[in-house]
Coordinates of C-alpha atoms in Angstrom, one line a residue:
X27 CA 77.6 -70.6 -115.5
X28 CA 76.9 -74.2 -116.3
X29 CA 75.9 -76.6 -113.9
X30 CA 77.2 -79.5 -113.0
X31 CA 76.0 -81.8 -114.1
X32 CA 74.9 -84.6 -111.2
X33 CA 77.0 -87.9 -112.1
X34 CA 75.0 -90.8 -113.4
X35 CA 75.3 -94.5 -111.6
X36 CA 77.6 -96.4 -114.8
X37 CA 75.3 -98.6 -116.4
X38 CA 77.2 -102.0 -115.2
X39 CA 77.3 -101.3 -111.9
X40 CA 73.5 -101.1 -111.9
X41 CA 74.1 -104.4 -114.2
X42 CA 75.4 -105.8 -110.6
X43 CA 73.2 -104.9 -108.0
X44 CA 71.1 -106.5 -110.8
X45 CA 72.0 -109.7 -110.9
X46 CA 73.0 -109.6 -107.4
X47 CA 69.8 -109.7 -106.2
X48 CA 68.2 -112.3 -108.5
X49 CA 71.3 -115.0 -107.2
X50 CA 70.3 -114.2 -103.6
X51 CA 66.0 -113.9 -105.0
X52 CA 66.4 -118.0 -106.6
X53 CA 68.7 -119.6 -103.8
X54 CA 65.6 -118.0 -101.5
X55 CA 63.3 -119.5 -104.0
X56 CA 64.9 -123.2 -104.5
X57 CA 65.5 -123.5 -100.6
X58 CA 62.1 -122.5 -100.1
X59 CA 60.9 -125.2 -102.7
X60 CA 63.5 -127.5 -100.9
X61 CA 61.5 -126.0 -97.3
X62 CA 57.7 -127.1 -98.5
X63 CA 58.7 -130.4 -100.2
X64 CA 60.6 -131.7 -97.5
X65 CA 58.7 -130.5 -94.1
X66 CA 60.6 -133.4 -92.1
X67 CA 64.3 -131.6 -92.4
X68 CA 63.5 -128.5 -91.2
X69 CA 63.6 -128.0 -87.4
X70 CA 61.5 -124.5 -86.0
X71 CA 61.1 -124.2 -82.4
X72 CA 58.8 -126.6 -80.6
X73 CA 59.4 -128.7 -83.6
X74 CA 61.8 -131.4 -84.6
X75 CA 63.0 -131.8 -87.8
X76 CA 63.5 -135.9 -88.5
X77 CA 67.5 -134.9 -89.5
X78 CA 70.2 -134.8 -86.6
X79 CA 71.1 -137.2 -83.9
X80 CA 70.0 -140.5 -82.2
X81 CA 70.6 -143.2 -79.8
X82 CA 69.2 -146.1 -78.4
X83 CA 69.6 -149.9 -78.7
X84 CA 69.7 -153.0 -80.6
X85 CA 68.5 -156.1 -79.7
X86 CA 70.7 -159.0 -81.8
X87 CA 69.4 -161.4 -80.0
X88 CA 68.8 -162.6 -75.7
X89 CA 71.5 -161.7 -73.9
X90 CA 72.9 -159.2 -76.3
X91 CA 71.9 -155.6 -77.1
X92 CA 74.4 -153.2 -78.8
X93 CA 73.9 -149.7 -78.3
X94 CA 73.7 -147.5 -81.6
X95 CA 74.5 -143.7 -83.0
X96 CA 72.1 -142.8 -86.2
X97 CA 73.1 -139.4 -88.1
X98 CA 71.7 -137.9 -90.6
X99 CA 71.3 -135.4 -92.5
X100 CA 68.7 -133.7 -95.3
X101 CA 70.5 -134.2 -98.6
X102 CA 69.2 -129.5 -99.7
X103 CA 69.7 -128.4 -103.0
X104 CA 72.5 -127.0 -104.8
X105 CA 73.5 -125.6 -108.3
X106 CA 75.5 -128.8 -108.8
X107 CA 73.0 -131.0 -108.1
X108 CA 72.1 -133.3 -111.3
X109 CA 70.3 -135.9 -109.3
X110 CA 67.4 -136.9 -109.7
X111 CA 66.5 -139.4 -107.4
X112 CA 69.1 -138.8 -105.3
X113 CA 68.0 -139.9 -101.8
X114 CA 66.6 -136.9 -99.5
X115 CA 68.2 -138.7 -96.0
X116 CA 71.7 -140.1 -96.4
X117 CA 74.3 -140.0 -93.3
X118 CA 75.7 -142.5 -91.1
X119 CA 75.2 -145.3 -87.9
X120 CA 77.8 -146.6 -85.5
X121 CA 77.7 -150.0 -83.4
X122 CA 79.3 -150.7 -80.9
X123 CA 80.3 -154.5 -80.8
X124 CA 82.4 -156.4 -78.0
X125 CA 84.2 -152.5 -77.3
X126 CA 84.2 -151.8 -81.1
X127 CA 82.6 -149.2 -83.2
X128 CA 81.2 -151.1 -86.8
X129 CA 80.3 -148.0 -89.2
X130 CA 77.7 -148.2 -91.6
X131 CA 76.8 -145.6 -94.6
X132 CA 73.3 -144.6 -94.5
X133 CA 70.7 -143.6 -97.0
X134 CA 66.9 -143.5 -97.6
X135 CA 64.1 -140.8 -98.3
X136 CA 61.0 -140.3 -96.3
X137 CA 57.8 -142.1 -97.2
X138 CA 55.4 -139.6 -96.7
X139 CA 55.6 -136.4 -97.1
X140 CA 55.6 -135.4 -93.4
X141 CA 58.5 -137.7 -92.9
X142 CA 57.1 -139.9 -90.5
X143 CA 57.5 -142.9 -92.6
X144 CA 60.8 -143.2 -93.7
X145 CA 63.3 -146.1 -95.8
X146 CA 67.3 -146.4 -95.6
X147 CA 69.8 -148.4 -96.6
X148 CA 72.6 -149.3 -95.2
X149 CA 76.4 -150.3 -96.0
X150 CA 78.8 -151.8 -93.6
X151 CA 82.2 -150.2 -93.6
X152 CA 83.5 -154.0 -93.2
X153 CA 82.9 -157.4 -95.0
X154 CA 83.7 -159.1 -91.2
X155 CA 82.0 -161.9 -90.2
X156 CA 78.9 -161.9 -87.6
X157 CA 75.7 -160.3 -88.1
X158 CA 75.5 -157.5 -90.2
X159 CA 71.9 -155.1 -89.7
X160 CA 70.3 -154.8 -93.4
X161 CA 67.8 -152.1 -94.2
X162 CA 66.1 -149.7 -91.5
X163 CA 61.6 -149.2 -92.3
X164 CA 61.1 -146.5 -89.7
X165 CA 58.7 -144.2 -88.3
X166 CA 59.1 -140.7 -86.5
X167 CA 56.8 -139.1 -84.3
X168 CA 58.7 -136.2 -83.4
X169 CA 61.0 -137.6 -80.3
X170 CA 61.1 -141.4 -81.4
X171 CA 62.5 -142.9 -84.0
X172 CA 61.2 -146.5 -84.0
X173 CA 62.9 -148.7 -86.5
X174 CA 62.1 -152.1 -88.0
X175 CA 65.2 -154.3 -89.3
X176 CA 66.6 -157.7 -90.3
X177 CA 70.3 -159.1 -89.6
X178 CA 71.9 -160.6 -92.3
X179 CA 75.1 -163.0 -91.2
X180 CA 78.3 -163.1 -92.7
X181 CA 80.6 -167.1 -92.1
X182 CA 84.1 -166.2 -91.4
X183 CA 84.5 -166.7 -95.5
X184 CA 82.6 -163.8 -95.7
X185 CA 79.8 -165.5 -97.5
X186 CA 75.5 -164.9 -96.4
X187 CA 75.3 -168.0 -94.1
X188 CA 71.4 -169.4 -94.2
X189 CA 69.2 -168.1 -92.5
X190 CA 70.1 -164.4 -93.3
X191 CA 67.0 -161.8 -93.0
X192 CA 65.2 -163.4 -90.2
X193 CA 64.3 -162.5 -88.3
X194 CA 63.0 -159.3 -88.1
X195 CA 63.6 -157.0 -85.2
X196 CA 62.0 -153.5 -83.8
X197 CA 64.2 -151.0 -81.5
X198 CA 64.0 -147.7 -80.7
X199 CA 66.2 -144.8 -81.2
X200 CA 66.0 -140.7 -79.1
X201 CA 67.4 -137.7 -79.4
X202 CA 71.4 -137.2 -79.0
X203 CA 73.9 -134.8 -79.6
X204 CA 77.4 -134.9 -82.0
X205 CA 79.3 -136.1 -79.4
X206 CA 77.1 -139.3 -78.3
X207 CA 78.5 -139.8 -82.3
X208 CA 81.4 -138.9 -82.4
X209 CA 82.7 -141.5 -79.3
X210 CA 79.4 -144.6 -78.9
X211 CA 79.1 -144.9 -75.5
X212 CA 80.4 -148.6 -76.0
X213 CA 81.6 -150.9 -73.6

């Protein structure tokens, strides 16, 4: 009597297993290279990331200090990302103004490898009269952001008022949480 032949795994199962392993390795390499190129975006125990939530007060002028919250996100790589010069950072900014919240879109890049220097562009969600924050030039020391910016003043007609862009102001931001961003401390 002949012994039964051992069953062989079909070739397509081996192919799909190999394909799955290659996909996992490929994703690991892409993300690994991203974290190696952008160490400021990787939070580890005892080593916070530049990304996350930040809060502070912006001095708009004498007696006009306004609470502000900032959310910075890392632009992580994706399979569909075709942008050769995409910003490294994106997010949002909320500034309290007379009990109301002004919102800004922010995006930019780390200036150096460790992200201790960065630049952000700002775009307000409205063009109403009053001062608007210009782009940010910032420094990061793990627990604090130091931001330098200027203002563009818009008139009632939406036109830029003479003297915009001066003076440059500096303010500090410290760590915050998602709840602080979702509900800024407007008075």
